Coordinates of C-alpha atoms in Angstrom, one line a residue:
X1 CA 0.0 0.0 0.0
X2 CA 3.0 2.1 0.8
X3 CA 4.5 2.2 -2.5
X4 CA 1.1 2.5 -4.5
X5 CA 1.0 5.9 -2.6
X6 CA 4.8 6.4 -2.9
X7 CA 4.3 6.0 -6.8
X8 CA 1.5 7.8 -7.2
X9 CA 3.5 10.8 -5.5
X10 CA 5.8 10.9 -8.0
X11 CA 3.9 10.6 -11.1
X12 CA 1.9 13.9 -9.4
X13 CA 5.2 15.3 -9.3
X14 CA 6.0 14.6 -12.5
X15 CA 3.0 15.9 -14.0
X16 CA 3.1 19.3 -12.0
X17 CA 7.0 20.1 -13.5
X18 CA 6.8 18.6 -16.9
X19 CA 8.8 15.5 -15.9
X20 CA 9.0 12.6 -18.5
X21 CA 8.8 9.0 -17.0
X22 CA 11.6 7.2 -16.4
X23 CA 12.6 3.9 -18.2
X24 CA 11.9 2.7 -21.5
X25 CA 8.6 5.1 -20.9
X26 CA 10.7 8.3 -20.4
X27 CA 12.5 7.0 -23.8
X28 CA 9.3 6.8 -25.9
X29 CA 7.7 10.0 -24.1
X30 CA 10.5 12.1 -25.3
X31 CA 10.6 11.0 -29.0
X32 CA 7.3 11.7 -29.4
X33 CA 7.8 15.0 -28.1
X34 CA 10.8 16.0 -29.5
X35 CA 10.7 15.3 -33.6
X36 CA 13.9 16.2 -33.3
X37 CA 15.2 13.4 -31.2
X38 CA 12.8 11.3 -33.1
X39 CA 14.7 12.2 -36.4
X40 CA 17.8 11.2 -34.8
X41 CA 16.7 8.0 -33.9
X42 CA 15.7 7.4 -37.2
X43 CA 18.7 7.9 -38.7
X44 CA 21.0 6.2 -36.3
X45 CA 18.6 2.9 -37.2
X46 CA 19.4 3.5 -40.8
X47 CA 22.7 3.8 -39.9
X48 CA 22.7 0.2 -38.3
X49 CA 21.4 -1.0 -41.4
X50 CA 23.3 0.5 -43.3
X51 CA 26.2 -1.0 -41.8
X52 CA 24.7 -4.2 -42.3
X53 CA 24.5 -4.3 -45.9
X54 CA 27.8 -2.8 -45.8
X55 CA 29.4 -6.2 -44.3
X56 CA 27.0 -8.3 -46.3
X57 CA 28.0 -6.8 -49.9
X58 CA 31.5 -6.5 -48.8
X59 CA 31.3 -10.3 -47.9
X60 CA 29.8 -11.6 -50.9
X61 CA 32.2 -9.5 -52.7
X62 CA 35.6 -11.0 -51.3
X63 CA 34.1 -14.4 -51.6
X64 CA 33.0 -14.0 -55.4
X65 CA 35.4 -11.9 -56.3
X66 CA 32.5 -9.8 -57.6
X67 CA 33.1 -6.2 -58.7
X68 CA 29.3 -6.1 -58.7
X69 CA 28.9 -6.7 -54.8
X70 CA 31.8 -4.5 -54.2
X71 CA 30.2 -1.5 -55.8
X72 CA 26.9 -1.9 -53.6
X73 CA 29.5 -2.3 -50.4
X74 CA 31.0 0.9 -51.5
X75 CA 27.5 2.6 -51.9
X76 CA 26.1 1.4 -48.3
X77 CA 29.5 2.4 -47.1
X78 CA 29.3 6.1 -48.2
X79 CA 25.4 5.9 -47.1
X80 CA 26.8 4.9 -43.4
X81 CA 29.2 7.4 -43.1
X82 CA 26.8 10.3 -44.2
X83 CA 24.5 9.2 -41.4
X84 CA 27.0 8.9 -38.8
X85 CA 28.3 12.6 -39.6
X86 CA 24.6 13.4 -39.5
X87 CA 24.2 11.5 -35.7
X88 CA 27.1 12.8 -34.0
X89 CA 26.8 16.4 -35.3
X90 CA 22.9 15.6 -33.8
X91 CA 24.2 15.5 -30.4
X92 CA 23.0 17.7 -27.8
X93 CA 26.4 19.0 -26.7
X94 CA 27.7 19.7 -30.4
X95 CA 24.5 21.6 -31.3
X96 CA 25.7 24.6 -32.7
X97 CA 25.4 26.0 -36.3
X98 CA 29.1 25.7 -37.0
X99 CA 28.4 21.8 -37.0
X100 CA 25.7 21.6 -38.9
X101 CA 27.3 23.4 -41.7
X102 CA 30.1 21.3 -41.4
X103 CA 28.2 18.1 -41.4
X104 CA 26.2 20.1 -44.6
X105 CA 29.7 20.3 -46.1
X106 CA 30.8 17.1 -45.2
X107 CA 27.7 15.3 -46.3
X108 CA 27.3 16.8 -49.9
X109 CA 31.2 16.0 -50.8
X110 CA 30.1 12.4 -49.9
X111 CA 27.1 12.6 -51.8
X112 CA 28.4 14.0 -54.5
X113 CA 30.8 10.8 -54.7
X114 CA 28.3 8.2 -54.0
X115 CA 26.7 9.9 -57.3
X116 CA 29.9 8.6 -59.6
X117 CA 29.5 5.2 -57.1
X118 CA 26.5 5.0 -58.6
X119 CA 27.5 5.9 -62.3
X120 CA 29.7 2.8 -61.7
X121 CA 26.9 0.7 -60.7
X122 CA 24.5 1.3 -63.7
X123 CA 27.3 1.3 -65.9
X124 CA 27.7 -2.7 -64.8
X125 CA 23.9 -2.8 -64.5
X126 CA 24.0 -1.7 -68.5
X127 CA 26.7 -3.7 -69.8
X128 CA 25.5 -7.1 -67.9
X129 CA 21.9 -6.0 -67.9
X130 CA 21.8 -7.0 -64.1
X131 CA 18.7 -7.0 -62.4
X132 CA 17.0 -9.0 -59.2
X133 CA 13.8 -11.2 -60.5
X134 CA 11.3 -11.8 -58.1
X135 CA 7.7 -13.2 -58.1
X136 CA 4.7 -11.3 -59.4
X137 CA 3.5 -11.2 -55.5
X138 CA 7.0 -10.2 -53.7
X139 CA 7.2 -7.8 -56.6
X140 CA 4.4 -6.3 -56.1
X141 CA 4.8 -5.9 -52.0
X142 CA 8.6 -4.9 -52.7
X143 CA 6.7 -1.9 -55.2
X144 CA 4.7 -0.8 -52.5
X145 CA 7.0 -0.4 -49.7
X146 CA 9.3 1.3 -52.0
X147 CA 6.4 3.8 -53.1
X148 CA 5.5 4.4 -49.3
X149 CA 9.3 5.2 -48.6
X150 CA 9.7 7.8 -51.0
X151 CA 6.4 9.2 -50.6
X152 CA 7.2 9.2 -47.0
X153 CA 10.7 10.7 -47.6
X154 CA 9.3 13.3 -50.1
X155 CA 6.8 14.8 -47.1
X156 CA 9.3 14.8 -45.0
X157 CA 11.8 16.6 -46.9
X158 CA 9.4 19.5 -48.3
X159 CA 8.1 19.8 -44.3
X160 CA 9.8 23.0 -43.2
X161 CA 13.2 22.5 -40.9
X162 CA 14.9 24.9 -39.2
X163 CA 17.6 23.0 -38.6
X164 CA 20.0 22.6 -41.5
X165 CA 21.3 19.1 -39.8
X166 CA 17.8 17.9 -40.5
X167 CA 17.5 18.9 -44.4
X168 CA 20.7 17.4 -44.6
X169 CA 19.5 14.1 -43.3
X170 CA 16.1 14.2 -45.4
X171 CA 18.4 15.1 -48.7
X172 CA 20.4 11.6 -47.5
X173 CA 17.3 9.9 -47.7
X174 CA 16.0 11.4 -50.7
X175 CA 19.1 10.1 -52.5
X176 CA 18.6 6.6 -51.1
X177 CA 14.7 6.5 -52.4
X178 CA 15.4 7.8 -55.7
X179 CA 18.0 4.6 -55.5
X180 CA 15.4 2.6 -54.6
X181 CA 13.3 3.9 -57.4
X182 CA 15.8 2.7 -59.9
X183 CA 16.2 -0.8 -58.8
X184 CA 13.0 -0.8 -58.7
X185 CA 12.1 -0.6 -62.1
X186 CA 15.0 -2.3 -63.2
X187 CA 13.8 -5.5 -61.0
X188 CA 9.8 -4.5 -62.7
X189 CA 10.9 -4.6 -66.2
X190 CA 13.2 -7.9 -65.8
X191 CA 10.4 -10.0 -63.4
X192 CA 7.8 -9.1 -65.8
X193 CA 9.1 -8.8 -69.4
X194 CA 6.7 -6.4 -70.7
X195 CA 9.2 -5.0 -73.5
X196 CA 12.0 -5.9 -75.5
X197 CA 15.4 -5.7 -73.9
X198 CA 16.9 -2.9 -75.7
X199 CA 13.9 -0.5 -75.1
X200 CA 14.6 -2.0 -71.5
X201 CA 18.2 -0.8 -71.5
X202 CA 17.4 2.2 -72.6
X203 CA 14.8 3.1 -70.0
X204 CA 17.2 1.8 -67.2
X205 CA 19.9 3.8 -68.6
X206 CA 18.1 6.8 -69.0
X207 CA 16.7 6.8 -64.9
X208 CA 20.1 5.7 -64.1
X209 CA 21.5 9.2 -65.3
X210 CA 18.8 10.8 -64.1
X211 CA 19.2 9.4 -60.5
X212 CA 23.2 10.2 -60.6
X213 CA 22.5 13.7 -61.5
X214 CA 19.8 14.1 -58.8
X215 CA 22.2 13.0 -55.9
X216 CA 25.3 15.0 -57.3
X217 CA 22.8 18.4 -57.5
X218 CA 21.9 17.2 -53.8
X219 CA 25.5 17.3 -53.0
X220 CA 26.4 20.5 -54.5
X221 CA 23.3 22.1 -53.2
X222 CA 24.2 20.9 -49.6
X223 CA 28.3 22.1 -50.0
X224 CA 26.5 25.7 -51.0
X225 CA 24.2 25.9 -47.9
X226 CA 27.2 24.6 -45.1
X227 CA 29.4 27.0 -47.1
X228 CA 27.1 29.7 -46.5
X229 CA 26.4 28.9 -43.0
X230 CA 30.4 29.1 -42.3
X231 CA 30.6 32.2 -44.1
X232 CA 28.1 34.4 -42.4
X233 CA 29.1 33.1 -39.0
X234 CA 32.6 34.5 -39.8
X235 CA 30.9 37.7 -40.6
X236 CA 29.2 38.0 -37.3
X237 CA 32.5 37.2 -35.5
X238 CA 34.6 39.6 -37.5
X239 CA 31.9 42.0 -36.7
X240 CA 31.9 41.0 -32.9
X241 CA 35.8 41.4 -32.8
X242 CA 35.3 45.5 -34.5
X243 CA 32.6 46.1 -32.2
X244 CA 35.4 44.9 -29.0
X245 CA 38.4 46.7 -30.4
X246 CA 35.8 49.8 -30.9
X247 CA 35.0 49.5 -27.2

C-alpha cells in the first residue's frame, strides 16, 4: 500500500513540473515530443542498417570476387558514413550552427561521390543487364514499400526544418529512395518482361543518369548551404571582434 502511494507521489510530481517517466517510458515520451530526437533516432537505425549491408556486400564481394557486390559495399559504405556525420553532429552538446554546416559540407562532398559510385553501378547494370527477379506477388509488395518510402521521404523533406542538420538528413534519404526507385524498375521490367530488352536498356539507362545527376545536384546544393552557414558566421564574429576593439 505504501508504495502505490509512494508512486502515485511521483507521477503527481511529474505531471506538475513537466517531468518525462523514467525507463523505457521516459524514452518513448520524449521522442514523441521532441521530432527532433525522433529524427535522430531514425537515422541512427538506418545507420545500423546500413552498416549491415555494408558487411554483407562487402562479404559476398571478397568471396566471389564480384566487382558487382563490391560497388553496392562501397555505396552502403558512403550511405553509413553520411549518417554517422549526420548522428554525431545531432548530439546535444555539439548543437551549434558551425556543426551543422560542417556536417552540410561534409555530407554533400560524400554525396556527390556516392553519385559517380553510382554511375559505376549502372554502368555494370547496363553492360551485364543485371537486375534482381522476383515473383509477381513479392514484386508487387517490394513496389509498394518502395512507393511508401519515398512518398514518406518526399513529405518529410518539403516539411519546413529549421535545422539545416535535418535537411541534410532528409536530402540523405532522398538520394537513397530515388536509389530505390531505380532498382525498382529495373527488377519490374526484368520480373515481368513487358518490353524488348533494348527498349529496356534504354529506359534503365536513362533513370540511371537521371538518379546520378539528382544525388550530385543534392550534393552541391548541400556544400553551398554549409558553405554559406560558415561564411556568415565569420561575418558575425569579424563583426563582434570591430565592435570589441571599438570598445
Amino acid at each position: 500500500m505504501k508504495r502505490i502511494c509512494k508512486n502515485s507521489k511521483i507521477k503527481n510530481q511529474r505531471k506538475q513540473t513537466g517531468m518525462t517517466p523514467g525507463g523505457y517510458a521516459g524514452i518513448l515520451m520524449g521522442l514523441k515530443q521532441n521530432p527532433e530526437h525522433r529524427l535522430l533516432w531514425m537515422a541512427a537505425g538506418s545507420l545500423c542498417l546500413n552498416l549491415t549491408y555494408v558487411f554483407y556486400n562487402g562479404l559476398l564481394g571478397v568471396t566471389y570476387r564480384s566487382l558487382w557486390f563490391v560497388t553496392m559495399c562501397m555505396y552502403y559504405g558512403v550511405l553509413s558514413f553520411m549518417r554517422f556525420i549526420a548522428v554525431v553532429c545531432g548530439l546535444t552538446w555539439w548543437r551549434s550552427e558551425t556543426a551543422d554546416g560542417l556536417a552540410a559540407v561534409l555530407c554533400g562532398c560524400l554525396l556527390t561521390i556516392l553519385s559517380f559510385v553510382l554511375m559505376g553501378a549502372q554502368y555494370l547494370s547496363w553492360v551485364r543487364n543485371r537486375a534482381a527477379v522476383y515473383d509477381e506477388i513479392l514484386m508487387i509488395t517490394i513496389a509498394a514499400y518502395t512507393f511508401y518510402k519515398l512518398t514518406w521521404t518526399i513529405i518529410r523533406v518539403f516539411r519546413k526544418q529549421k535545422r539545416l542538420l535535418f535537411q541534410v538528413i532528409g536530402n540523405i534519404s532522398l538520394a537513397e529512395a530515388a536509389v530505390s526507385v531505380l532498382t525498382l524498375q529495373r527488377s519490374m521490367i526484368a520480373s515481368f518482361g513487358a518490353m524488348g530488352q533494348e527498349t529496356a536498356r534504354l529506359m534503365n539507362g536513362l533513370t540511371g543518369v537521371g538518379v546520378c545527376l539528382f544525388a550530385g545536384g543534392l550534393g552541391v546544393r548541400m556544400i553551398q548551404k554549409g558553405i554559406g552557414i560558415r561564411s556568415e558566421e565569420r561575418q558575425i564574429e569579424r563583426k563582434r571582434q570591430l565592435c570589441g576593439h571599438a570598445e
